[in-house]
XYZ file of N, CA and C in Angstrom:
480
model
N -9.600 158.408 174.106
C -8.567 159.107 174.844
C -8.014 160.231 173.972
N -7.807 161.359 174.571
C -7.321 162.528 173.845
C -5.842 162.367 173.545
N -5.468 162.664 172.310
C -4.067 162.608 171.919
C -3.267 163.639 172.702
N -2.007 163.340 172.929
C -1.163 164.242 173.713
C -0.816 165.495 172.915
N -1.073 166.639 173.504
C -0.716 167.941 172.945
C -0.133 168.763 174.075
N 1.102 168.396 174.508
C 1.660 169.051 175.695
C 1.787 170.555 175.533
N 1.240 171.251 176.518
C 1.330 172.706 176.602
C 0.817 173.438 175.365
N 0.028 172.782 174.556
C -0.551 173.464 173.408
C -1.813 174.188 173.871
N -1.922 175.446 173.541
C -3.047 176.264 173.965
C -4.348 175.764 173.337
N -5.392 175.738 174.134
C -6.703 175.329 173.641
C -7.143 176.242 172.504
N -6.876 177.525 172.628
C -7.281 178.467 171.573
C -6.620 178.111 170.239
N -5.357 177.685 170.278
C -4.668 177.275 169.047
C -5.278 176.002 168.475
N -5.583 175.056 169.353
C -6.194 173.802 168.900
C -7.588 174.045 168.322
N -8.357 174.928 168.961
C -9.694 175.246 168.448
C -9.610 175.876 167.062
N -8.656 176.767 166.874
C -8.480 177.397 165.557
C -8.015 176.377 164.518
N -7.084 175.535 164.922
C -6.528 174.536 164.006
C -7.580 173.527 163.564
N -8.521 173.188 164.439
C -9.512 172.148 164.154
C -10.927 172.712 163.970
N -11.035 173.986 163.701
C -12.352 174.651 163.631
C -13.289 173.995 162.628
N -12.783 173.637 161.473
C -13.642 173.042 160.447
C -14.176 171.676 160.889
N -13.313 170.861 161.465
C -13.761 169.540 161.950
C -14.733 169.691 163.114
N -14.477 170.658 163.999
C -15.375 170.890 165.134
C -16.757 171.285 164.628
N -16.814 172.177 163.660
C -18.106 172.601 163.090
C -18.814 171.426 162.424
N -18.070 170.617 161.696
C -18.658 169.440 161.039
C -19.181 168.447 162.067
N -18.432 168.254 163.127
C -18.862 167.325 164.175
C -20.116 167.840 164.875
N -20.153 169.122 165.179
C -21.340 169.713 165.814
C -22.567 169.524 164.924
N -22.390 169.730 163.627
C -23.501 169.553 162.684
C -23.955 168.093 162.643
N -23.003 167.174 162.656
C -23.344 165.752 162.608
C -24.077 165.296 163.868
N -23.813 165.946 164.995
C -24.405 165.524 166.269
C -25.661 166.301 166.658
N -26.002 167.335 165.920
C -27.067 168.247 166.369
C -28.404 167.564 166.638
N -28.707 166.438 165.964
C -29.976 165.751 166.184
C -29.850 164.529 167.087
N -28.664 164.314 167.636
C -28.455 163.164 168.524
C -29.134 163.423 169.867
N -29.859 162.429 170.377
C -30.429 162.583 171.718
C -29.314 162.833 172.735
N -29.520 163.807 173.583
C -28.545 164.134 174.611
C -27.551 165.208 174.211
N -27.458 165.506 172.918
C -26.522 166.544 172.489
C -27.140 167.905 172.758
N -26.440 168.698 173.555
C -26.878 170.051 173.890
C -25.726 170.998 173.592
N -25.842 171.830 172.568
C -24.732 172.719 172.197
C -24.191 173.566 173.346
N -25.034 173.920 174.297
C -24.548 174.736 175.416
C -23.624 173.934 176.341
N -23.851 172.642 176.448
C -22.999 171.781 177.276
C -21.890 171.125 176.469
N -22.206 170.743 175.262
C -21.256 170.043 174.397
C -20.660 171.064 173.430
N -19.820 171.906 174.003
C -19.274 173.051 173.286
C -18.042 172.658 172.468
N -17.356 173.673 171.951
C -16.213 173.412 171.079
C -15.088 172.648 171.778
N -14.877 172.875 173.055
C -13.824 172.132 173.763
C -14.226 170.663 173.889
N -15.473 170.410 174.179
C -15.977 169.035 174.253
C -15.802 168.362 172.899
N -16.193 169.038 171.843
C -16.058 168.490 170.488
C -14.589 168.307 170.097
N -13.738 169.245 170.524
C -12.311 169.161 170.221
C -11.718 167.853 170.732
N -12.119 167.424 171.914
C -11.576 166.179 172.463
C -11.863 165.000 171.529
N -13.028 164.964 170.936
C -13.345 163.894 169.977
C -12.548 164.064 168.691
N -12.404 165.293 168.250
C -11.616 165.534 167.027
C -10.163 165.098 167.203
N -9.622 165.310 168.373
C -8.239 164.927 168.631
C -8.081 163.424 168.873
N -9.158 162.779 169.243
C -9.094 161.362 169.585
C -9.354 160.433 168.405
N -9.923 160.963 167.332
C -10.298 160.126 166.187
C -9.748 160.736 164.909
N -9.365 159.874 163.954
C -8.665 160.360 162.761
C -9.531 161.155 161.781
N -10.844 160.973 161.856
C -11.712 161.686 160.919
C -13.039 162.016 161.598
N -13.781 162.908 160.977
C -15.035 163.381 161.569
C -16.068 162.268 161.691
N -16.113 161.356 160.715
C -17.096 160.270 160.771
C -16.872 159.378 161.992
N -15.628 159.005 162.250
C -15.369 158.147 163.419
C -15.555 158.932 164.716
N -15.207 160.207 164.732
C -15.432 161.047 165.914
C -16.932 161.165 166.189
N -17.711 161.316 165.139
C -19.154 161.440 165.276
C -19.775 160.153 165.823
N -19.339 159.018 165.298
C -19.857 157.733 165.796
C -19.523 157.560 167.277
N -18.287 157.873 167.641
C -17.876 157.729 169.041
C -18.654 158.680 169.952
N -18.806 159.912 169.537
C -19.540 160.889 170.348
C -21.001 160.477 170.486
N -21.606 160.001 169.405
C -23.005 159.558 169.452
C -23.167 158.369 170.397
N -22.219 157.418 170.331
C -22.267 156.274 171.262
C -22.127 156.763 172.705
N -21.213 157.713 172.927
C -21.017 158.245 174.272
C -22.249 158.951 174.801
N -22.861 159.774 173.957
C -24.083 160.475 174.363
C -25.198 159.488 174.691
N -25.351 158.482 173.846
C -26.384 157.473 174.057
C -26.155 156.722 175.362
N -24.909 156.323 175.608
C -24.579 155.594 176.828
C -24.825 156.465 178.056
N -24.435 157.732 177.979
C -24.631 158.640 179.113
C -26.122 158.804 179.431
N -26.948 158.928 178.396
C -28.393 159.042 178.628
C -28.943 157.768 179.261
N -28.599 156.645 178.653
C -29.105 155.350 179.126
C -28.692 155.086 180.570
N -27.486 155.468 180.931
C -26.948 155.178 182.257
C -26.992 156.366 183.217
N -27.671 157.421 182.821
C -27.894 158.606 183.661
C -26.590 159.147 184.251
N -25.580 159.280 183.393
C -24.269 159.714 183.854
C -24.215 161.168 184.286
N -25.077 161.999 183.767
C -25.062 163.396 184.209
C -25.420 163.495 185.685
N -26.288 162.605 186.154
C -26.607 162.549 187.576
C -25.409 162.114 188.400
N -24.615 161.185 187.856
C -23.400 160.738 188.541
C -22.432 161.907 188.667
N -22.272 162.663 187.589
C -21.360 163.810 187.620
C -21.784 164.806 188.692
N -23.069 165.097 188.767
C -23.552 166.032 189.797
C -23.266 165.482 191.203
N -23.479 164.166 191.391
C -23.239 163.560 192.703
C -21.765 163.626 193.096
N -20.870 163.269 192.175
C -19.453 163.222 192.558
C -18.908 164.603 192.893
N -19.460 165.613 192.280
C -18.983 166.962 192.574
C -19.590 167.505 193.870
N -20.663 166.887 194.328
C -21.344 167.373 195.527
C -21.000 166.581 196.786
N -20.513 165.355 196.624
C -20.291 164.481 197.775
C -18.809 164.239 198.033
N -18.425 164.026 199.283
C -17.049 163.577 199.543
C -16.891 162.152 199.017
N -15.675 161.784 198.671
C -15.438 160.482 198.039
C -15.929 159.320 198.909
N -15.840 159.454 200.218
C -16.266 158.331 201.053
C -17.786 158.159 201.087
N -18.519 159.044 200.431
C -19.967 158.896 200.299
C -20.354 158.315 198.933
N -19.374 158.096 198.064
C -19.670 157.512 196.754
C -20.022 156.037 196.916
N -20.908 155.540 196.063
C -21.245 154.110 196.126
C -19.995 153.249 195.930
N -19.837 152.245 196.789
C -18.746 151.291 196.651
C -17.437 151.708 197.282
N -17.353 152.914 197.825
C -16.084 153.395 198.392
C -15.550 152.435 199.459
N -16.373 152.152 200.460
C -15.898 151.325 201.572
C -15.515 149.921 201.130
N -16.212 149.413 200.120
C -15.937 148.062 199.644
C -14.698 147.995 198.752
N -14.445 149.022 197.941
C -13.380 148.971 196.936
C -12.034 149.502 197.401
N -12.041 150.576 198.155
C -10.789 151.259 198.496
C -9.767 150.354 199.193
N -10.171 149.461 200.087
C -9.154 148.619 200.728
C -8.322 147.782 199.744
N -8.857 147.509 198.573
C -8.155 146.691 197.582
C -7.333 147.515 196.591
N -7.504 148.823 196.602
C -6.938 149.641 195.532
C -5.618 150.319 195.860
N -5.150 150.266 197.071
C -3.923 150.990 197.386
C -4.101 152.464 197.076
N -5.290 152.970 197.363
C -5.690 154.322 196.994
C -5.503 155.239 198.199
N -4.764 156.296 197.996
C -4.594 157.309 199.023
C -5.387 158.522 198.573
N -6.322 158.957 199.374
C -7.249 159.997 198.949
C -7.125 161.220 199.844
N -7.063 162.376 199.194
C -7.091 163.649 199.892
C -8.169 164.470 199.197
N -9.158 164.935 199.933
C -10.229 165.698 199.306
C -10.434 166.981 200.075
N -10.494 168.070 199.339
C -10.723 169.367 199.973
C -12.116 169.385 200.581
N -12.299 170.174 201.601
C -13.583 170.262 202.283
C -14.719 170.636 201.338
N -14.422 171.487 200.358
C -15.482 171.943 199.463
C -15.681 171.020 198.266
N -15.021 169.874 198.260
C -15.116 168.892 197.178
C -14.626 169.439 195.846
N -13.887 170.533 195.873
C -13.386 171.103 194.629
C -12.141 170.376 194.149
N -11.472 169.696 195.044
C -10.231 169.048 194.652
C -10.135 167.681 195.297
N -9.870 166.696 194.493
C -9.620 165.339 194.966
C -8.291 164.917 194.375
N -7.386 164.501 195.214
C -6.132 163.963 194.725
C -6.127 162.504 195.132
N -6.104 161.641 194.164
C -6.089 160.207 194.437
C -4.816 159.625 193.864
N -4.058 158.986 194.694
C -2.825 158.353 194.267
C -3.067 156.850 194.277
N -3.073 156.277 193.112
C -3.322 154.853 192.971
C -1.969 154.173 192.801
N -1.572 153.420 193.793
C -0.293 152.736 193.753
C -0.543 151.368 193.126
N -0.275 151.259 191.810
C -0.668 150.077 191.060
C -0.072 148.785 191.594
N 1.151 148.813 192.047
C 1.725 147.561 192.520
C 1.067 147.079 193.810
N 0.329 147.951 194.460
C -0.373 147.559 195.682
C -1.828 147.185 195.432
N -2.314 147.407 194.228
C -3.713 147.080 193.938
C -3.913 145.573 193.947
N -5.026 145.186 194.482
C -5.373 143.768 194.566
C -6.650 143.551 193.765
N -6.532 143.679 192.432
C -7.711 143.598 191.570
C -8.377 142.222 191.627
N -7.584 141.176 191.617
C -8.172 139.822 191.654
C -8.924 139.584 192.964
N -8.312 140.008 194.056
C -8.960 139.838 195.351
C -10.244 140.659 195.427
N -10.194 141.897 194.913
C -11.380 142.744 194.913
C -12.482 142.092 194.079
N -12.124 141.602 192.898
C -13.111 140.968 192.020
C -13.735 139.735 192.669
N -12.949 139.045 193.490
C -13.467 137.851 194.157
C -14.366 138.192 195.343
N -14.130 139.337 195.970
C -14.838 139.684 197.200
C -15.946 140.726 197.056
N -15.805 141.620 196.087
C -16.739 142.745 195.958
C -17.638 142.499 194.746
N -18.941 142.679 194.906
C -19.839 142.484 193.756
C -19.445 143.388 192.578
N -19.531 142.846 191.390
C -19.137 143.557 190.168
C -19.835 144.910 190.054
N -21.119 144.972 190.347
C -21.849 146.229 190.223
C -21.328 147.284 191.202
N -20.858 146.855 192.344
C -20.295 147.787 193.321
C -18.988 148.372 192.797
N -18.152 147.509 192.218
C -16.896 147.962 191.624
C -17.174 148.948 190.497
N -18.113 148.591 189.636
C -18.456 149.460 188.505
C -18.968 150.808 188.997
N -19.819 150.806 190.011
C -20.374 152.064 190.537
C -19.259 152.969 191.049
N -18.326 152.420 191.829
C -17.253 153.237 192.379
C -16.342 153.769 191.283
N -15.914 152.896 190.380
C -15.000 153.323 189.324
C -15.667 154.306 188.361
N -16.965 154.166 188.153
C -17.691 155.125 187.320
C -17.695 156.501 187.979
N -17.909 156.541 189.269
C -17.855 157.823 189.982
C -16.460 158.429 189.905
N -15.435 157.612 190.062
C -14.059 158.099 189.998
C -13.738 158.640 188.601
N -14.203 157.950 187.568
C -14.000 158.395 186.182
C -14.699 159.727 185.931
N -15.931 159.851 186.370
C -16.677 161.091 186.151
C -16.014 162.264 186.870
N -15.546 162.012 188.084
C -14.871 163.070 188.824
C -13.599 163.496 188.102
N -12.824 162.514 187.657
C -11.569 162.804 186.963
C -11.822 163.655 185.729
N -12.834 163.298 184.935
C -13.128 164.088 183.745
C -13.568 165.503 184.123
N -14.451 165.628 185.090
C -14.956 166.953 185.464
C -13.821 167.860 185.941
N -12.913 167.319 186.733
C -11.810 168.119 187.264
C -10.827 168.490 186.157
N -10.488 167.541 185.285
C -9.543 167.865 184.206
C -10.164 168.813 183.193
N -11.464 168.683 182.933
C -12.125 169.613 182.022
C -12.110 171.027 182.613
N -12.392 171.124 183.912
C -12.351 172.441 184.567
C -10.939 173.033 184.513
N -9.919 172.183 184.696
C -8.533 172.662 184.630
C -8.183 173.161 183.232
N -8.674 172.465 182.217
C -8.464 172.896 180.830
C -9.075 174.279 180.617
N -10.290 174.461 181.059
C -10.988 175.732 180.854
C -10.339 176.875 181.643
N -9.847 176.569 182.837
C -9.185 177.585 183.659
C -7.832 177.997 183.077
N -7.051 177.012 182.664
C -5.668 177.260 182.269
C -5.492 177.598 180.794
N -6.472 177.183 179.966
C -6.337 177.378 178.538
C -5.397 176.380 177.887
N -4.993 175.358 178.634
C -4.126 174.284 178.128
C -4.901 172.976 178.273
N -4.853 172.155 177.245
C -5.592 170.892 177.258
C -5.034 169.949 178.308
N -5.928 169.486 179.198
C -5.571 168.495 180.226
C -6.318 167.223 179.953
C-alpha cells in the first residue's frame, strides 16, 4: 500500500526519490514481466513509497510481477476496462452480499462503487458463493480500482 502523501505533486516525489527509483529499475530489469515502458517511474515510485528500502521494494515488486504473470493479470486489467461491471465474473453471485451500489459510465471510463461495510454479508457470501467466484470478482474490482487511480494520478499530477 502506498504511503499517504496528500496533495504532494508526483513530479516532486519523483525528484525526491529519483535515486531509489533508478536503483529499483536496475534491480528489476531482468525480472520476467518487467517492461520499462509499462513499469515506469510512477509505477516504481509506488514501491519506493511503500517499502523502507530498495531491497524490500525490489523483492515486493518481483513477487508482484511474478504473480501477475502466473495469474495473467494483465488480461484481467484489459477485461475490466472493456466490460461493464455486470459482465465481470462473479458479479451476479457476489454483489447481493456486498451492499455494493454501482454506477458505471456507458464508456466504462468511470466506475463508482460504494461499499457499505455494515451491510456486507461476508460470512453469508462465503457460505453460499464458491471461493473461486469471490476471488474472480474481487480481483476484477481490485484491477479496476488500480487502473482508475493510476490514470487519475497521471492526469492530475497528484498521487492517488
